[in-house]
PDB file of C-alpha atoms in Angstrom:
ATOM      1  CA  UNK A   1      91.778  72.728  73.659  1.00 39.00           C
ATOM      2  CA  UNK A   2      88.078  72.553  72.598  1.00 41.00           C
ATOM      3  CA  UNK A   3      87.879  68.808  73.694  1.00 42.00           C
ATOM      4  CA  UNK A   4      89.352  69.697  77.192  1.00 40.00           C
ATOM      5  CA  UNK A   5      86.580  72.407  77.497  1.00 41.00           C
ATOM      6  CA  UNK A   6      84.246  70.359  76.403  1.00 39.00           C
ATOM      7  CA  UNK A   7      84.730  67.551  78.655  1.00 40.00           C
ATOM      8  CA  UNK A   8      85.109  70.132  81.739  1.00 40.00           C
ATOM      9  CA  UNK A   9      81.523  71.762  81.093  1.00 42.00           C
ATOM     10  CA  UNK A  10      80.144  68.311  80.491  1.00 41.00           C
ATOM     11  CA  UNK A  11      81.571  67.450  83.858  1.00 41.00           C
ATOM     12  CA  UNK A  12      80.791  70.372  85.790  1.00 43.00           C
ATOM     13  CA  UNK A  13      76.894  70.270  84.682  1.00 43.00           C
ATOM     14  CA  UNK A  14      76.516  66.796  84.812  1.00 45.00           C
ATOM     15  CA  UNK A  15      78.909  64.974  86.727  1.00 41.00           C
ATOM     16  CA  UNK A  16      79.085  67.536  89.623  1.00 42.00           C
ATOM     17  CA  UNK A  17      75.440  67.143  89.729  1.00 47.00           C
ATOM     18  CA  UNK A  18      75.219  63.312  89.370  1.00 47.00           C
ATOM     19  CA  UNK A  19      77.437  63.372  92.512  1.00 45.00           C
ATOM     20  CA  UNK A  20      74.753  65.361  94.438  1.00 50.00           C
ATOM     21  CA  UNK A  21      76.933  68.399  94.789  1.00 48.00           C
ATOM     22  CA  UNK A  22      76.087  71.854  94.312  1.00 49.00           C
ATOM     23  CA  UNK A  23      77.228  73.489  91.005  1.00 49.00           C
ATOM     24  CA  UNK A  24      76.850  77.029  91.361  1.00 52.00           C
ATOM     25  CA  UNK A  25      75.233  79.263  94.814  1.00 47.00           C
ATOM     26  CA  UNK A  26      72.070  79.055  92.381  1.00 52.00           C
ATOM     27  CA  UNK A  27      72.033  75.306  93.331  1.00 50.00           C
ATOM     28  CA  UNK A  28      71.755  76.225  97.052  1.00 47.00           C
ATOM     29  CA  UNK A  29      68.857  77.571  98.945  1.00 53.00           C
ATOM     30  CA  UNK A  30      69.873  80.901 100.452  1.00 58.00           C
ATOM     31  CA  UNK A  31      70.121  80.156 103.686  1.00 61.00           C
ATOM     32  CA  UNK A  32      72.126  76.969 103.089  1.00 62.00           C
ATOM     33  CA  UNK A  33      74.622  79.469 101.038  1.00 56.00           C
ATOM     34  CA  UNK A  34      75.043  82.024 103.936  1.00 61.00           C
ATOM     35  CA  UNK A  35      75.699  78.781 105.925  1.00 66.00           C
ATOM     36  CA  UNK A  36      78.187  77.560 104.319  1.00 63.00           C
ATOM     37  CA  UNK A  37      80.107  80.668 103.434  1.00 59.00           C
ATOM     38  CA  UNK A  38      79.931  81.591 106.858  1.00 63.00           C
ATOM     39  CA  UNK A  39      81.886  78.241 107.769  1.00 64.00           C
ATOM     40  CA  UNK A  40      84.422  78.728 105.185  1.00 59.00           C
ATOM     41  CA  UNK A  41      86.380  81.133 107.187  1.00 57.00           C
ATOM     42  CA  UNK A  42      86.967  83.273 104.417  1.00 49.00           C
ATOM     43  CA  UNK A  43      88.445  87.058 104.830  1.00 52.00           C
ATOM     44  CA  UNK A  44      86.496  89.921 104.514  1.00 52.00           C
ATOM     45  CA  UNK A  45      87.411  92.929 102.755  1.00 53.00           C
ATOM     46  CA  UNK A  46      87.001  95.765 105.055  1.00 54.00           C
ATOM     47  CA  UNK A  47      86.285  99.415 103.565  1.00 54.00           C
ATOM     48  CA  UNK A  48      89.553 101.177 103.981  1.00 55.00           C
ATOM     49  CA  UNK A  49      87.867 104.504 103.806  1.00 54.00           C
ATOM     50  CA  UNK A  50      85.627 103.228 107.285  1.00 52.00           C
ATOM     51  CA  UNK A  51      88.898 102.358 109.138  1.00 56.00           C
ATOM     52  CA  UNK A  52      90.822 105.854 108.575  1.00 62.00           C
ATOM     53  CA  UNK A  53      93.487 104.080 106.895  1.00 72.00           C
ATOM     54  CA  UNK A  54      93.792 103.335 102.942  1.00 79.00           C
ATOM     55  CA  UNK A  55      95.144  99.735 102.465  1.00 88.00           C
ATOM     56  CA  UNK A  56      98.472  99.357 100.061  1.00 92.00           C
ATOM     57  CA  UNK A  57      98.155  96.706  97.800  1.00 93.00           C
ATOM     58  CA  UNK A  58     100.977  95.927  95.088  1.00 95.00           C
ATOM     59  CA  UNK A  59     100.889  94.873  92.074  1.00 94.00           C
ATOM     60  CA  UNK A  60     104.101  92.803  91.203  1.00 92.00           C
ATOM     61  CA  UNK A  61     104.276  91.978  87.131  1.00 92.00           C
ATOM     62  CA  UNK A  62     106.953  91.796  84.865  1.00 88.00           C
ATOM     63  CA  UNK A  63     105.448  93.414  81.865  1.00 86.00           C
ATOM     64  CA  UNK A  64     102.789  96.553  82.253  1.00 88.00           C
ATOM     65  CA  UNK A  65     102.132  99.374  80.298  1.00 86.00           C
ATOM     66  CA  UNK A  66     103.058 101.302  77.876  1.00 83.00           C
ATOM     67  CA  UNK A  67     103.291  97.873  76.347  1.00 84.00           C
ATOM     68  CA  UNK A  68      99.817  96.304  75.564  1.00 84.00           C
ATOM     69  CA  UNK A  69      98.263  93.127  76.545  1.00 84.00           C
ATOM     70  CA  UNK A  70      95.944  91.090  78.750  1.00 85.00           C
ATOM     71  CA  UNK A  71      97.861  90.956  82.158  1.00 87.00           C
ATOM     72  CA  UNK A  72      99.228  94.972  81.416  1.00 88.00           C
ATOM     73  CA  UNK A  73      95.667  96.142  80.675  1.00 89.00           C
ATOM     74  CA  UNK A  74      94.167  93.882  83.213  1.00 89.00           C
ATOM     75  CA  UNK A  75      95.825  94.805  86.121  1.00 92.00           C
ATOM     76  CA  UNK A  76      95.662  98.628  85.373  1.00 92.00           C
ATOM     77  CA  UNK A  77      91.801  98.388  85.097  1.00 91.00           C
ATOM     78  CA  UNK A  78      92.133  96.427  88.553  1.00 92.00           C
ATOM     79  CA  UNK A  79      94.594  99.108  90.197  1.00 93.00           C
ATOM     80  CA  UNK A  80      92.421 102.199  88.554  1.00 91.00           C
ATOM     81  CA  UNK A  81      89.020 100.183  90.008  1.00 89.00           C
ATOM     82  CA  UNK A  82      90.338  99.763  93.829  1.00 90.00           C
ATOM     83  CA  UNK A  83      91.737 103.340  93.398  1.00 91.00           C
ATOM     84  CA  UNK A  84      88.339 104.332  92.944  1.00 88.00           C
ATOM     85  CA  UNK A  85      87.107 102.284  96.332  1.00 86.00           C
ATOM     86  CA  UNK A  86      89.652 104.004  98.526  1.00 87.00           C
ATOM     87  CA  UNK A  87      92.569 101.839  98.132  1.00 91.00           C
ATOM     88  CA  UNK A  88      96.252 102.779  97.291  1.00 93.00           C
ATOM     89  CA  UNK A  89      97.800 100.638  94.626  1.00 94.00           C
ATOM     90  CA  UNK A  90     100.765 100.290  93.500  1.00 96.00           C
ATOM     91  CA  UNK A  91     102.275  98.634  90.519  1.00 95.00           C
ATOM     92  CA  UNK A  92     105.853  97.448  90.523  1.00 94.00           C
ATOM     93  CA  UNK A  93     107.385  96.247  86.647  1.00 91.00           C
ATOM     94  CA  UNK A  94     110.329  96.103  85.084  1.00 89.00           C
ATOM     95  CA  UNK A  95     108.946  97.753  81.881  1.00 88.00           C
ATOM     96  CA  UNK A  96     110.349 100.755  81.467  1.00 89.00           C
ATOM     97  CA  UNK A  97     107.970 104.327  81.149  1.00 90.00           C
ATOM     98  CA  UNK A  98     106.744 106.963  83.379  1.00 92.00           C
ATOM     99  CA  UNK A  99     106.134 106.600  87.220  1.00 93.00           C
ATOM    100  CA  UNK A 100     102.121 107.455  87.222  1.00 93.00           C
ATOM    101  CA  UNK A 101      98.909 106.338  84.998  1.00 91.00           C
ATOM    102  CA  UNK A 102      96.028 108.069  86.244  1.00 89.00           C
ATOM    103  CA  UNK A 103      95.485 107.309  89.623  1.00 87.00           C
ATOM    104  CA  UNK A 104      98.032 104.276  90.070  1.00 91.00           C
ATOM    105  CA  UNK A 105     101.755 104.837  90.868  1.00 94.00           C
ATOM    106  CA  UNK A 106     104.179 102.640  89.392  1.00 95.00           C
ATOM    107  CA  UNK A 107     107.659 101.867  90.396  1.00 95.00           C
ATOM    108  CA  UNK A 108     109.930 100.314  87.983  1.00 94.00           C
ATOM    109  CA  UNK A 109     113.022  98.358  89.009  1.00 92.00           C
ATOM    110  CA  UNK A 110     115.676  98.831  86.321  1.00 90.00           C
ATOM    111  CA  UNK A 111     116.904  95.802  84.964  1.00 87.00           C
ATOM    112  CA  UNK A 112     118.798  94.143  81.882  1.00 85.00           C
ATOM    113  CA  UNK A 113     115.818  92.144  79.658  1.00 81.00           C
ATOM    114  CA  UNK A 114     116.386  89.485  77.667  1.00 84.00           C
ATOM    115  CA  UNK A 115     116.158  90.974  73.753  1.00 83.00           C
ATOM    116  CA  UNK A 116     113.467  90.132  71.659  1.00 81.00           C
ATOM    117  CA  UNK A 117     111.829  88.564  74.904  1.00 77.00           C
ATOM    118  CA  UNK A 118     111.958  91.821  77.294  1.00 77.00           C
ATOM    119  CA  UNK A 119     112.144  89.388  80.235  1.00 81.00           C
ATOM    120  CA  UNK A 120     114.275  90.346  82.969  1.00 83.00           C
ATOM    121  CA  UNK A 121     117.476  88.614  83.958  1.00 82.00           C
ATOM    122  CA  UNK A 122     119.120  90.797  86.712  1.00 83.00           C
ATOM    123  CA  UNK A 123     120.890  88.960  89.552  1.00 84.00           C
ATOM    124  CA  UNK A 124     119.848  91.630  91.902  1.00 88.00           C
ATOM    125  CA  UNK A 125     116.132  91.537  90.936  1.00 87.00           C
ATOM    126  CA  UNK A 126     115.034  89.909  93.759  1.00 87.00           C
ATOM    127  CA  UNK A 127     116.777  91.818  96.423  1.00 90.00           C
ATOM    128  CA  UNK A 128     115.409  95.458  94.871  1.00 92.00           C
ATOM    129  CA  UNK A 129     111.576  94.096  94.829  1.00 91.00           C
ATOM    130  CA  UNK A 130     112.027  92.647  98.349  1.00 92.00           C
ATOM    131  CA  UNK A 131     113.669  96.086  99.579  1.00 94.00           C
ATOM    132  CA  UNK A 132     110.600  97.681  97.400  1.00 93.00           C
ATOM    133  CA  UNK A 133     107.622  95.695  99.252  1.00 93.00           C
ATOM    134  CA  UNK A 134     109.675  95.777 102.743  1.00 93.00           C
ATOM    135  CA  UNK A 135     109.933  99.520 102.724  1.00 94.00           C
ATOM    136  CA  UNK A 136     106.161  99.906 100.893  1.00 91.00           C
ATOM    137  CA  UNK A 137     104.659  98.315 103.847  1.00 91.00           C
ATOM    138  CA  UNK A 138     102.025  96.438 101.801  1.00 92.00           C
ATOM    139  CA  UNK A 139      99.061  95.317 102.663  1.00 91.00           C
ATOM    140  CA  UNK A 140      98.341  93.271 100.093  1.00 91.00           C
ATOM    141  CA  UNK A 141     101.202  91.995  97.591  1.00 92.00           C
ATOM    142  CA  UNK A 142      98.896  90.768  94.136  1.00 91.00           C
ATOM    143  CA  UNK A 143     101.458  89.016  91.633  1.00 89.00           C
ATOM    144  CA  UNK A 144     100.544  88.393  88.339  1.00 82.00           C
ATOM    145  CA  UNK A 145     103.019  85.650  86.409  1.00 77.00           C
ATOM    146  CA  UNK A 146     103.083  84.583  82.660  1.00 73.00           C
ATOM    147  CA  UNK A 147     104.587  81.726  81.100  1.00 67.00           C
ATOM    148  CA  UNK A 148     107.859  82.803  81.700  1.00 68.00           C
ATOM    149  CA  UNK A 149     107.931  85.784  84.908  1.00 67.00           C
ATOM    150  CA  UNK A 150     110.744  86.289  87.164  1.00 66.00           C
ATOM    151  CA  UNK A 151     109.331  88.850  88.432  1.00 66.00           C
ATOM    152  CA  UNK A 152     106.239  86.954  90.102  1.00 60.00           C
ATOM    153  CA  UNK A 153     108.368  84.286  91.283  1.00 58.00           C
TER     154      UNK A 153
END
């Protein structure tokens, strides 16, 4: 893995600039930046608070807490921050545990796991999340996958 980084750095500080191409907005004079991210089309993220209406954004994962780890902790801190901004998120899992952390409701789908792997294998997995998001009327629908994560899919 170190080699791969390695090479990709190497690439990204040299070769990118060997190529004449920007490698970072520090690369770009201001007004070139402003340019060019103004031609990109991208979306911007309105202040829910300023339009009278909170946006819903879910979360879709297949693991999240009370069992720890990167993607679980991750997208709490990223549910609890937007919270915090005026948005209303939403976390849908099949983990099993109580329906609210702090400021972020969670709705989990029951669902046979896989033992020792906890990863769902319901047939009707698919049909419950799209009822869930259809009748949520998300904004936003965020999914987070692993390796393996039927739930993301």
């Amino acid at each position: 893995c170190a080699p791969f980084a390695v090479a990709c750095f190497a690439f990204r500080t040299v070769g990118v600039r060997a190529l004449g191409l920007p490698v970072s907005r520090d690369d770009l004079p201001n007004q070139e930046f402003r340019r060019r991210r103004q031609t990109m089309n991208l979306p911007q993220l309105d202040a829910p608070r300023a339009l009278g209406k909170r946006r819903r954004i879910a979360f879709v994962v297949d693991h999240f807490l009370p069992r720890l780890g990167g993607i679980e902790l991750h997208v709490n801190d990223l549910a609890d921050q937007l919270h915090r901004f005026g948005y209303e998120p939403t976390v849908i899992t099949t983990t099993p545990g109580i329906d609210r952390i702090g400021n972020v409701s969670i709705v989990r789908i029951p669902s046979a796991l896989l033992p020792r792997f906890e990863i769902a294998c319901d047939p009707r997995l698919w049909s419950r999340l799209r009822n869930l998001l259809t009748e949520g009327q998300f904004d936003v629908v965020h999914c987070h996958g692993s390796v393996v994560s039927p739930l993301a899919y």
